[in-house]
Coordinates of C-alpha atoms and ligand atoms in Angstrom, one line a residue:
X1014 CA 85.5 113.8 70.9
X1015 CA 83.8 113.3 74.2
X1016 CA 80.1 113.4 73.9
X1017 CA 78.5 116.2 75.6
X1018 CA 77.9 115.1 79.6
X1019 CA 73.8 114.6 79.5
X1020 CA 72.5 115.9 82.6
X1021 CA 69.8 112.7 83.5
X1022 CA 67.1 113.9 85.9
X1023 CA 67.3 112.8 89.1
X1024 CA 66.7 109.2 89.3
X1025 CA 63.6 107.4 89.7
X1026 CA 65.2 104.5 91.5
X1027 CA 63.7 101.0 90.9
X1028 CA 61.2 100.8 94.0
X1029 CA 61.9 97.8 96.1
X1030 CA 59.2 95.5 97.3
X1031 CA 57.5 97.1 100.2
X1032 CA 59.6 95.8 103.1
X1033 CA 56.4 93.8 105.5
X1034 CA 58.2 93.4 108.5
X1035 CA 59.9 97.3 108.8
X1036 CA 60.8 96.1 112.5
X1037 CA 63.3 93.4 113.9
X1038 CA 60.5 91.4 115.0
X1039 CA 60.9 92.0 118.8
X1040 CA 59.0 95.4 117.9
X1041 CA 62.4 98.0 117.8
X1042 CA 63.7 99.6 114.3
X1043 CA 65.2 96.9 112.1
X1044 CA 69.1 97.6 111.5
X1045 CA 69.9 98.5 108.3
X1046 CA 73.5 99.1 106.4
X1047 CA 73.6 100.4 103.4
X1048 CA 76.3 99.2 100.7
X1049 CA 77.2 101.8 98.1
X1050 CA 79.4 100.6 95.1
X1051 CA 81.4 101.8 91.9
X1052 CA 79.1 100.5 88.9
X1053 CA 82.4 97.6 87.8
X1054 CA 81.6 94.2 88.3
X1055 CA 84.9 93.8 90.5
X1056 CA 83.5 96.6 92.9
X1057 CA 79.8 95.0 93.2
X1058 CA 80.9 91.6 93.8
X1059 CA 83.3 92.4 97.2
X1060 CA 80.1 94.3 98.2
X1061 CA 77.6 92.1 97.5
X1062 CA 79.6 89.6 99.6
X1063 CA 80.6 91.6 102.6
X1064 CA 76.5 92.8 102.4
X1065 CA 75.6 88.4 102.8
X1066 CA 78.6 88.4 106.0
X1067 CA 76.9 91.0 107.7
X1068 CA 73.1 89.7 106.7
X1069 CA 74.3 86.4 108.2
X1070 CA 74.7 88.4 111.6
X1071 CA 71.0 89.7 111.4
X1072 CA 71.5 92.9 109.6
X1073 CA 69.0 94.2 106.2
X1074 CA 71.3 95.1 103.7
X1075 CA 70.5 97.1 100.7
X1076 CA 73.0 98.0 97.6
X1077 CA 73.2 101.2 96.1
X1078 CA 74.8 101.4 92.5
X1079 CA 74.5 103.6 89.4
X1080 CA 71.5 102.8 87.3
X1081 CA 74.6 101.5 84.0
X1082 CA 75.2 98.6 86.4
X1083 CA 71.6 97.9 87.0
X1084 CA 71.9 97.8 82.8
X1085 CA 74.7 95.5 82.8
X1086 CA 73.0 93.3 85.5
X1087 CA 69.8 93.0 84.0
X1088 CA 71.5 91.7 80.5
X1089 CA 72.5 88.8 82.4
X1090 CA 69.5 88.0 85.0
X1091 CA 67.7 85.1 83.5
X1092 CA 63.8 86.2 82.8
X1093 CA 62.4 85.3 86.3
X1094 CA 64.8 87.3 87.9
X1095 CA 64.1 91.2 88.2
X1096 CA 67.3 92.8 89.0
X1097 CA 65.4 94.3 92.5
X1098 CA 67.3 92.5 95.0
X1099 CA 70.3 89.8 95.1
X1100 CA 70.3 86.8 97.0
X1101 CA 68.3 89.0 99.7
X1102 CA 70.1 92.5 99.5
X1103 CA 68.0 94.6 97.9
X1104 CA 68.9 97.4 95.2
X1105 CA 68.8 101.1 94.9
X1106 CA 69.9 102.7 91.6
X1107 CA 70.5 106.2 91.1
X1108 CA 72.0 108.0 88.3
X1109 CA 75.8 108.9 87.6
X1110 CA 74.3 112.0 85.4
X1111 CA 75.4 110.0 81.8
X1112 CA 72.7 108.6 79.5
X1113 CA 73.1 104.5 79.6
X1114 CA 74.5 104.9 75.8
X1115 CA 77.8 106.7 76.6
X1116 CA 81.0 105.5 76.2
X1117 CA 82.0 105.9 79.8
X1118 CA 85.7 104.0 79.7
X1119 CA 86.6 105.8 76.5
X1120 CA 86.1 108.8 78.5
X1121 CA 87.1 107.7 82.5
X1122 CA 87.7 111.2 83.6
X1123 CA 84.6 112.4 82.2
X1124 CA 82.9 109.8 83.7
X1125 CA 84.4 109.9 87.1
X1126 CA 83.8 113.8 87.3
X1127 CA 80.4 113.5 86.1
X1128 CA 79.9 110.5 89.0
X1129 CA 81.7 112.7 91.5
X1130 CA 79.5 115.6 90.7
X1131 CA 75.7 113.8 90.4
X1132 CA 76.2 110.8 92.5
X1133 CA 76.1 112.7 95.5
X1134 CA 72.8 114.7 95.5
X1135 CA 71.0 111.2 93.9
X1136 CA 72.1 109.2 96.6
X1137 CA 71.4 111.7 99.5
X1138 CA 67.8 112.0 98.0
X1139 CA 68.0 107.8 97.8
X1140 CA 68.5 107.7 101.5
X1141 CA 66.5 110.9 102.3
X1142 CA 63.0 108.8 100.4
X1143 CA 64.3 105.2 101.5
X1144 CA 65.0 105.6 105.1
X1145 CA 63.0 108.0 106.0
X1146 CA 60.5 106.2 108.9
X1147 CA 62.0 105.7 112.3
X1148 CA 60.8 101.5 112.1
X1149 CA 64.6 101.7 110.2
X1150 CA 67.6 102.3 111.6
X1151 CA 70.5 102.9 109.3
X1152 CA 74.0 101.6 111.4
X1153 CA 76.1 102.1 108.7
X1154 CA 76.9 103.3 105.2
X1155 CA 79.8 101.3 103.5
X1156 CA 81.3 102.8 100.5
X1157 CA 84.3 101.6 98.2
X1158 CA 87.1 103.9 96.9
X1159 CA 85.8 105.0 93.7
X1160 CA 82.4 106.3 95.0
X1161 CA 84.6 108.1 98.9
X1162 CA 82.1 110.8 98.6
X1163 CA 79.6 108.7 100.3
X1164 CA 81.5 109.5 103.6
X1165 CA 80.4 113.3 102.8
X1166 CA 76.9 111.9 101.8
X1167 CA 77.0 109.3 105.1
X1168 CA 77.9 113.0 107.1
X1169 CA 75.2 115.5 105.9
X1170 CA 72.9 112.2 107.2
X1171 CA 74.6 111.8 110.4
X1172 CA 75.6 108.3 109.5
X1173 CA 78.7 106.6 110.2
X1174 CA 80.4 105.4 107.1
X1175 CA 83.3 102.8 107.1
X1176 CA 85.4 102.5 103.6
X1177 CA 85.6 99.0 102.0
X1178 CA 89.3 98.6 100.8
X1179 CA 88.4 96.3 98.0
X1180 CA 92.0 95.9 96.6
X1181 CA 95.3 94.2 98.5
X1182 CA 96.5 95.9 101.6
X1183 CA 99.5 96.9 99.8
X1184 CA 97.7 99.1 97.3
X1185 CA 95.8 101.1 101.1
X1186 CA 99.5 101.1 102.4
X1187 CA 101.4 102.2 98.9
X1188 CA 98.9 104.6 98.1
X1189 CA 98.7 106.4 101.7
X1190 CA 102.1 106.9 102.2
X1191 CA 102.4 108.6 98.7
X1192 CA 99.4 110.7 99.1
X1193 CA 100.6 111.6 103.0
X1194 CA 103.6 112.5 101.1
X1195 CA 105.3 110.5 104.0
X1196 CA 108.4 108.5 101.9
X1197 CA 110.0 109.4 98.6
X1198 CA 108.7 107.6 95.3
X1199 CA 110.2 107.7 91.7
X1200 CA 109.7 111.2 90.2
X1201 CA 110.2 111.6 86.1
X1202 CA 113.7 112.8 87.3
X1203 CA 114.4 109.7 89.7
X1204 CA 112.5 106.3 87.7
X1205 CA 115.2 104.2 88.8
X1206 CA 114.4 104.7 92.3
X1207 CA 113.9 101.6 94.5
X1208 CA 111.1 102.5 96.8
X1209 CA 111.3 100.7 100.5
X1210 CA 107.8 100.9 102.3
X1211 CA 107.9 99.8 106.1
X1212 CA 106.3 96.4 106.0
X1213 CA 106.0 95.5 102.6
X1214 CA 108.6 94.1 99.9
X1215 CA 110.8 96.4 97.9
X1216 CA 109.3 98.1 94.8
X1217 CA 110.7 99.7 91.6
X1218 CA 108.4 101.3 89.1
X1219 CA 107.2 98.6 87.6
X1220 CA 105.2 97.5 90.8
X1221 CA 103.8 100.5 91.2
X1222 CA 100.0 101.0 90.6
X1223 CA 99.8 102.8 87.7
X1224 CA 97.7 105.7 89.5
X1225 CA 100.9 106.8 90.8
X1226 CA 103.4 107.1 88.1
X1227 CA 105.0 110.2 87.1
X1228 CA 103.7 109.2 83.6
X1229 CA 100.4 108.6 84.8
X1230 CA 97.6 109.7 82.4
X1231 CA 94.7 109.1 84.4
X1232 CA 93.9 112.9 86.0
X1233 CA 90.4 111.5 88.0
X1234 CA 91.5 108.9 89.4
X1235 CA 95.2 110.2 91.4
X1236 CA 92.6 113.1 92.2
X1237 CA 90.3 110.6 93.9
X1238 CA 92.9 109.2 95.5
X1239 CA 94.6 112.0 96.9
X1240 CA 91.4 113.3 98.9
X1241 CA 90.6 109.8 99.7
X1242 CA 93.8 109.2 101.2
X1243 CA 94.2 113.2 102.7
X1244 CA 90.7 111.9 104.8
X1245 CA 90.6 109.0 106.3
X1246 CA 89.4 110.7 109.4
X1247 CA 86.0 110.1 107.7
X1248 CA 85.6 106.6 108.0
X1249 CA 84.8 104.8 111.3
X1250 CA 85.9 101.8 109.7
X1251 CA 88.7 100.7 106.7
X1252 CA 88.0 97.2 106.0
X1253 CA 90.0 94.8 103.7
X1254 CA 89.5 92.1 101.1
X1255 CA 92.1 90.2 102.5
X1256 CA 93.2 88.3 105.1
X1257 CA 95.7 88.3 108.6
X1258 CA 97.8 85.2 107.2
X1259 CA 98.3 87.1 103.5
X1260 CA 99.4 90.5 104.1
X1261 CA 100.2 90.7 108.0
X1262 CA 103.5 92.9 107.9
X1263 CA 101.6 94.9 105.6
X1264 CA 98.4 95.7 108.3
X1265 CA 100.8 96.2 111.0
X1266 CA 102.6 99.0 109.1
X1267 CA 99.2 100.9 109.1
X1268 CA 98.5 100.3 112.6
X1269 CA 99.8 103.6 113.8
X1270 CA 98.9 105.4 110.7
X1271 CA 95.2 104.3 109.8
X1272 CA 94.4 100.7 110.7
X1273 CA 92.5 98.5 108.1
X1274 CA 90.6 95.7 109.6
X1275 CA 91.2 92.4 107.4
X1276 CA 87.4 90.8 106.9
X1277 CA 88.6 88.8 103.7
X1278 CA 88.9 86.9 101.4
X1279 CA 85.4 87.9 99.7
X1280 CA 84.8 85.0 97.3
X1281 CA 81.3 83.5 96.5
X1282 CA 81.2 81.0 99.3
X1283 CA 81.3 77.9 97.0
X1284 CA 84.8 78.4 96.3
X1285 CA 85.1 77.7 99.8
X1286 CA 83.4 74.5 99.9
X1287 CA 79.9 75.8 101.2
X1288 CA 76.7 75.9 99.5
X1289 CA 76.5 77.3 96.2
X1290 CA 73.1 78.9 97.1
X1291 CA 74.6 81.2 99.4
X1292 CA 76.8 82.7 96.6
X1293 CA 74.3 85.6 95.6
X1294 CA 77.0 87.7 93.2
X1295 CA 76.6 89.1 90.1
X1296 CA 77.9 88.5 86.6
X1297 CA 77.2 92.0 84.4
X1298 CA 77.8 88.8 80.9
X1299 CA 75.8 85.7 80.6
X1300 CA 78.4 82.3 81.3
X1301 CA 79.0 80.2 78.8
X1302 CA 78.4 76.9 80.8
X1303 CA 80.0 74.8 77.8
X1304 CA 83.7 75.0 79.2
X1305 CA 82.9 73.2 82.3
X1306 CA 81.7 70.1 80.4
X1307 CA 85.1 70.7 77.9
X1308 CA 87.0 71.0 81.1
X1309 CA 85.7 67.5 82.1
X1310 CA 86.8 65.9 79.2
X1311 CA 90.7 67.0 80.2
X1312 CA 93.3 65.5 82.2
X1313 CA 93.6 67.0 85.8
X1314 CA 95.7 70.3 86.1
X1315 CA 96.7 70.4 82.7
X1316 CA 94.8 73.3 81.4
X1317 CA 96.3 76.6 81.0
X1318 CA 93.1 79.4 82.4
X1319 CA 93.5 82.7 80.8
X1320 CA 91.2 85.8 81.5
X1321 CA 91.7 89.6 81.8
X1322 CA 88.4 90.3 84.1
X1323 CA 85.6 92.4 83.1
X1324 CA 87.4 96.0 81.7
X1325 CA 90.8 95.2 80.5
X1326 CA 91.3 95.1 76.8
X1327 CA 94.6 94.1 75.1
X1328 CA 96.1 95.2 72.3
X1329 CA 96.2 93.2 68.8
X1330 CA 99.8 92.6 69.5
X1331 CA 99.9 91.5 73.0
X1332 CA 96.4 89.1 72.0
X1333 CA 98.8 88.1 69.2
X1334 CA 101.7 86.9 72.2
X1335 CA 99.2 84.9 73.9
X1336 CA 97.8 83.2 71.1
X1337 CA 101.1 82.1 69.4
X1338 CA 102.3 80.9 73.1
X1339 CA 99.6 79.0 73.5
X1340 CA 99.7 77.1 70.1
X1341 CA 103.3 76.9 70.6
X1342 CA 102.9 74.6 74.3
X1343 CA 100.5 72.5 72.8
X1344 CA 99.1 73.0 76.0
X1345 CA 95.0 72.4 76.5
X1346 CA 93.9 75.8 77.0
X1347 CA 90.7 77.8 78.4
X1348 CA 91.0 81.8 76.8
X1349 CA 88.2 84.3 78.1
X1350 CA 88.3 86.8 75.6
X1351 CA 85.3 89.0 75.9
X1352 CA 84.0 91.2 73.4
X1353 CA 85.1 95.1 73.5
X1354 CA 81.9 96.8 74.2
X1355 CA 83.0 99.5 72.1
X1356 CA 85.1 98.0 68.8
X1357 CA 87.6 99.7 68.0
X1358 CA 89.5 99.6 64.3
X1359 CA 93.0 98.4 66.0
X1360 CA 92.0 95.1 66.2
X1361 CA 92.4 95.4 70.2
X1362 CA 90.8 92.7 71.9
X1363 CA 90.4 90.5 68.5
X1364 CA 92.0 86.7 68.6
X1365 CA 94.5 86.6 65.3
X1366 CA 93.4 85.6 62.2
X1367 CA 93.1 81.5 61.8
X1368 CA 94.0 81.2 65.3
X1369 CA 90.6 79.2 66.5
X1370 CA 90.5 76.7 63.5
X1371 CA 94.3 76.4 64.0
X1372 CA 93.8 75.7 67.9
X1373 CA 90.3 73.8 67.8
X1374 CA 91.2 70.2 68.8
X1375 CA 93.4 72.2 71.8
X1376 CA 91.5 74.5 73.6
X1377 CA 88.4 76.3 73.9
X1378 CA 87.8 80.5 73.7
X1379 CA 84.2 81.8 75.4
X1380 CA 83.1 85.4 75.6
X1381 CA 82.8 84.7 79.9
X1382 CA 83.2 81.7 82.1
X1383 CA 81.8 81.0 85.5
X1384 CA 85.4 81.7 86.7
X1385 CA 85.1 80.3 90.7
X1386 CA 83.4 76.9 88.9
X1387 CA 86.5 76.9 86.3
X1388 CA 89.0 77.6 88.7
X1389 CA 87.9 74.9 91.5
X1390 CA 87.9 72.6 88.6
X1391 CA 90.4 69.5 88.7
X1392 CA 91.4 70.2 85.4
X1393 CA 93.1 73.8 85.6
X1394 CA 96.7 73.8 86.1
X1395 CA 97.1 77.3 86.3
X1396 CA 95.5 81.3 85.6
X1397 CA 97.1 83.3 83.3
X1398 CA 95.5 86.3 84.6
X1399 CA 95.9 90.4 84.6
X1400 CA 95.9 90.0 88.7
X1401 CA 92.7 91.9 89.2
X1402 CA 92.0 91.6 92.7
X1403 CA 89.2 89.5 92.7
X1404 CA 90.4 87.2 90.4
X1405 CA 94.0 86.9 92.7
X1406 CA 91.8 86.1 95.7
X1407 CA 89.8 83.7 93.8
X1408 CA 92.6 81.9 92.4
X1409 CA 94.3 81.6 96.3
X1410 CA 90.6 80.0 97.4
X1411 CA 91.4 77.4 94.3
X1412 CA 94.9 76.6 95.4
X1413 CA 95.7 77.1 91.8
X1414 CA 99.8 78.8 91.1
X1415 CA 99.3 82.1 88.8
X1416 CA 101.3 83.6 85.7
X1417 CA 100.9 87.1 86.3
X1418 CA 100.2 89.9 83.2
X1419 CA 99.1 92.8 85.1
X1420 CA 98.0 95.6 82.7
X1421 CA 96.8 98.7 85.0
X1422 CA 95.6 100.2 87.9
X1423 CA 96.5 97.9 91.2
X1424 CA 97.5 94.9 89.1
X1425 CA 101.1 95.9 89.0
X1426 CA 101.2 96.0 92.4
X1427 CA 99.1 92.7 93.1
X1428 CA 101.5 90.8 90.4
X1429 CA 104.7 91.7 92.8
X1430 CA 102.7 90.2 95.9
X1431 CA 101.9 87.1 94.0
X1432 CA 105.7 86.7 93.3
X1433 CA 107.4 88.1 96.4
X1434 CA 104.8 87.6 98.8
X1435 CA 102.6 85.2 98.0
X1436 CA 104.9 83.3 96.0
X1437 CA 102.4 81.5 94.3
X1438 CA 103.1 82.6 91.0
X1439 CA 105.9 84.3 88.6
X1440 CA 105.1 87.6 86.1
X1441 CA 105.8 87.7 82.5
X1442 CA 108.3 90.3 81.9
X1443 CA 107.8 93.4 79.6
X1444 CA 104.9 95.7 78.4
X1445 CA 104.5 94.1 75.2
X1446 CA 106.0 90.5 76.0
X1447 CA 106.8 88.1 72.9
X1448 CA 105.3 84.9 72.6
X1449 CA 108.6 83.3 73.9
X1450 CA 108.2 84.9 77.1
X1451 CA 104.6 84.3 77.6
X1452 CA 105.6 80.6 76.8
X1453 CA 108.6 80.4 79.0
X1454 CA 106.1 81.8 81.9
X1455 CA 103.6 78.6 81.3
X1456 CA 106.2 76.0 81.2
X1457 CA 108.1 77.5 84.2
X1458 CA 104.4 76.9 86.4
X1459 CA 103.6 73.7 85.1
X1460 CA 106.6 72.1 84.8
X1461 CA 109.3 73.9 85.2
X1462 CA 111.8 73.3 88.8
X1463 CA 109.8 75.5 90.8
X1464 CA 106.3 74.1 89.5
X1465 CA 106.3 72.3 92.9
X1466 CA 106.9 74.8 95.3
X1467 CA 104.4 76.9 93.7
X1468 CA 101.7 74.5 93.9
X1469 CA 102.5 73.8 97.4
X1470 CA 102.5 77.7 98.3
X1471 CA 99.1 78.1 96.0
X1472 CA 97.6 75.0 97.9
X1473 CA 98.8 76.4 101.8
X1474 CA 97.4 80.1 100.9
X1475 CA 94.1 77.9 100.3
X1476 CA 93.8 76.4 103.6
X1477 CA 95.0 79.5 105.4
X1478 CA 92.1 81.2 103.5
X1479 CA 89.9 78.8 104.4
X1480 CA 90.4 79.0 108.0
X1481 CA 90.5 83.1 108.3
X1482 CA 86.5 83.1 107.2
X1483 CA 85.6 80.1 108.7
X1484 CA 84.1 80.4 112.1
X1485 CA 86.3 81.4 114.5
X1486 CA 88.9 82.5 112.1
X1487 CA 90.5 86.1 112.2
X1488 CA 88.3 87.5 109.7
X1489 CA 85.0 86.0 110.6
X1490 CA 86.2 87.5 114.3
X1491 CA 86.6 90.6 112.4
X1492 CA 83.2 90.7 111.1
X1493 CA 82.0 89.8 114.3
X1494 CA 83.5 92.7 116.3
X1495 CA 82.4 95.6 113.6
X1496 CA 79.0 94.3 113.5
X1497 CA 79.1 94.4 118.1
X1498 CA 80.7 98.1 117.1
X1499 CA 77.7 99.1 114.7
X1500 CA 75.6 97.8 117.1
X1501 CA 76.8 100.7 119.7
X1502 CA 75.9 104.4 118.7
X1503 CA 77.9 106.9 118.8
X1504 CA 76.6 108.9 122.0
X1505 CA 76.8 106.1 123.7
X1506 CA 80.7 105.4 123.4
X1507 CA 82.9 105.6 126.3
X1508 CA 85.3 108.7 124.5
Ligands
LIG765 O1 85.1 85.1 82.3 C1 85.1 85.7 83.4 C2 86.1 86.6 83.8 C3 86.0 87.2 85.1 N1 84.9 86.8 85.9 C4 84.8 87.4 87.2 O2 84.9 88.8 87.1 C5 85.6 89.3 88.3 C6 86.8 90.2 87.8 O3 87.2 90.9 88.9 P1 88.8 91.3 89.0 O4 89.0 92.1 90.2 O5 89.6 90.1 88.8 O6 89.1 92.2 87.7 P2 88.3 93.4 87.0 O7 87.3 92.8 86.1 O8 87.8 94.2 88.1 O9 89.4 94.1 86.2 C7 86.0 88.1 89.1 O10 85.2 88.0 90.2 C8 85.9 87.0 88.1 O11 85.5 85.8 88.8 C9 84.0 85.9 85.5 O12 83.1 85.6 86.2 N2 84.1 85.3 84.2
LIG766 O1 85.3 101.1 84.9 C1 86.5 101.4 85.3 O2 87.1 102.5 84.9 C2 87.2 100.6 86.3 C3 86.6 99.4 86.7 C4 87.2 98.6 87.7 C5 88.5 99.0 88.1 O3 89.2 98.3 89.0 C6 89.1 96.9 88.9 O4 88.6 96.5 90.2 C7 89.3 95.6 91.0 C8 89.0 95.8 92.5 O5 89.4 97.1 92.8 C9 90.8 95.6 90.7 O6 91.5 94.7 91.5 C10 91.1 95.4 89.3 O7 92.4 95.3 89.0 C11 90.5 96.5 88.5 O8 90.4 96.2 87.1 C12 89.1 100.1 87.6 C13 88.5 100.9 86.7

């Protein structure tokens, strides 16, 4: 039974250090942007890195998020940190009208509604209390699809707003042609139905996002979608986690209909070789540092990396499928398998019985990992991963091939670029897999006859990532022109 929707008051968001120098220093308003993110740790992050791109090009950014992830953030911030700012963006919290204690992923649409009805007014009163003197001037509110009704928010403020696509392009493509009701997709009558998208690789159900599906049982979250994608016209902007070299057919199929400007990939900027000081993202559970001195103790690219992100969590039997695989390779292994935060009696999410002590001369299991540091590491021979979008674009920074489970949402979709795009990677087949697939998937990457070619296609994404953010590359040009186009406002555009 859903617990009762508490009403919070409106927020008393956590005050920021007065900002001394409220000018740009040559005495005219400082220029602002404001970031305004979904409260999941695979939202936050693309923000928080997108807000240190545009801060490099001279612009105060501040993120807004809902006071849960400022709870989630602060259970990991070692003691001298405060959980006010982030590597220089500063934080705004404001209330998604849910006490802290409630259960919000057993009850998504719930949640979602209660977000979609509260978040507005605390935000608006956020921007009405924060940028209120004219020594400010706010360019720019940048929103991410879970939280569109910032664009409404960004309006009644006479802001521009720009919508930061933090999945593939695939997904902005897939999902506004089905909303736009502008090509035919599987119906419950029609699941066989192969469905051919200008631009992108051919799809049956099984790559679809799960949003879509005429079985889907998520009622919010198609209904987010649908007026997301039904309004495009409120955005200035539509930027994407990706990159020109990754998914060009796909931008050019939206060119006519709604362009999305590639300003990707968004991984902390270690995993691109640069300094590890400018990485400034968050992690919502504290690292267990132990697996990088395991990992140093292995022999280069022969451990097996599995993790399922920060919300997925997988059934007894499907834990059960991965864990006999594993013992079964005799592989060294690295297994993230975080604790549900709300138990549940079916065992989901629990390792099997013995399986530790039978496995402890093998591999290692840790509640979280500092996942770019694990990844970059000479040691890992491949990701078993859900292909959560961050963790896909972090795995092409590493050069490292993929074995694909997805489990929801995009991740269906993002598992058929891997393969058929990307090819960087191949997908275990099947909802609930057995052990012998899952263990025909590994030995296939590692050392199967295409364990070659995917390395080599793994290791050329990484260099073509690598060039489209460093300077001069397509992406850092794309950052470059939005920030010139913030720059200009509106009345002053040649119509
Ligand atoms: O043990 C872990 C597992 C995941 N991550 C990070 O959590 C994020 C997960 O985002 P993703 O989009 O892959 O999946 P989600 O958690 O949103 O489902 C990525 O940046 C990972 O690097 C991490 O730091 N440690
Ligand atoms: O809390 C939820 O209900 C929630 C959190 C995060 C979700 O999406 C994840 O974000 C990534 C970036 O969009 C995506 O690639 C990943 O597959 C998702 O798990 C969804 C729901």
């Amino acid at each position: 039974m859903a617990e009762e929707a508490k009403v919070v008051a409106a927020d008393e968001e956590k005050k920021l250090p007065a900002s001394t120098v409220a000018e740009d220093g040559h005495g005219g308003p400082e220029n602002h942007v404001l970031l305004v993110s979904f409260s999941a740790q695979g939202h936050i992050n693309p923000m928080l890195l997108l807000g240190k791109r545009l801060a490099s090009k001279g612009i105060r950014i501040t993120l807004a998020t809902t006071e849960i992830a400022c709870q989630r953030m602060l259970k990991s911030l070692s003691n001298e940190e405060s959980g006010e700012s982030i590597a220089g963006i500063g934080l705004l919290f404001f209330s998604d009208g849910l006490s802290l204690d409630y259960d919000r992923k057993a009850n998504l649409d719930l949640f979602m509604e209660s977000l979609g009805k509260y978040g507005p007014i605390n935000l608006s009163n956020l921007i009405k209390d924060h940028y209120r003197d004219d020594s400010k001037r706010l360019l720019c509110i940048v929103t991410n699809p879970f939280v569109p009704w910032a664009a409404d928010v960004a309006a009644e403020h006479g802001i521009p707003c720009a919508l930061h696509w933090i999945q593939p392009c695939m997904l902005y493509a897939v999902y506004y042609r089905f909303f736009n009701k502008l090509n035919e997709f599987p119906t419950l009558d029609d699941l066989e139905r192969i469905i051919d998208l200008p631009g992108l690789p051919s799809m049956s159900l099984k790559d679809l996002p799960t949003f879509i599906l005429p079985t889907s049982p998520f009622g919010t979250f198609p209904k987010l979608f649908s007026d997301l994608f039904q309004n495009l016209q409120k955005f200035k902007w539509v930027l994407g986690n990706s990159f020109d070299h990754l998914e060009k057919d796909i931008m050019d199929s939206m060119n006519d209909l709604c362009p999305i400007k590639p300003i990707g990939p968004l991984v902390p900027p270690s995993l691109l070789g640069q300094d590890k000081e400018l990485d400034g993202t968050v992690d919502m559970w504290k690292s267990d540092d132990s697996c990088i001195e395991w990992l140093d103790q292995q022999i280069p690219t022969s451990v097996i990396y599995v993790s399922f992100g920060s919300i997925v969590t997988l059934p007894a039997a499907q834990m059960g499928a991965i864990a006999h695989a594993l013992t079964e390779t005799k592989r060294p292994f690295l297994w993230v398998v975080k604790p549900p935060e709300f138990p549940t009696p079916d065992g989901a999410g629990q390792l099997p019985t013995s399986f530790l002590e039978e496995t402890k001369d093998q591999g290692k299991v840790v509640a979280w990992s500092p996942q770019t540091r694990v990844l970059s590491h000479p040691s890992v021979g491949c990701f078993l991963t859900h292909c959560g979008w961050n963790s896909t674009l972090e795995a092409i920074c590493s050069g490292i091939p993929l074995i694909a489970y997805p489990q929801w949402t995009d991740q269906p979709t993002n598992a058929k670029l891997i393969v058929d795009v990307f090819k960087n990677g191949v997908r275990i087949n099947g909802k609930d897999p057995t052990a012998e697939e899952v263990k025909r998937c590994i030995e296939e990457v590692m050392e199967g006859p295409r364990a070659e070619e995917l390395r080599k296609n793994a290791e050329g994404l990484k260099r073509a990532a690598l060039e489209a953010v460093g300077e001069g590359g397509s992406s850092d040009g794309n950052i470059e022109s939005l920030v010139k186009e913030m720059m200009v406002p509106d009345h002053e555009l040649v119509k």
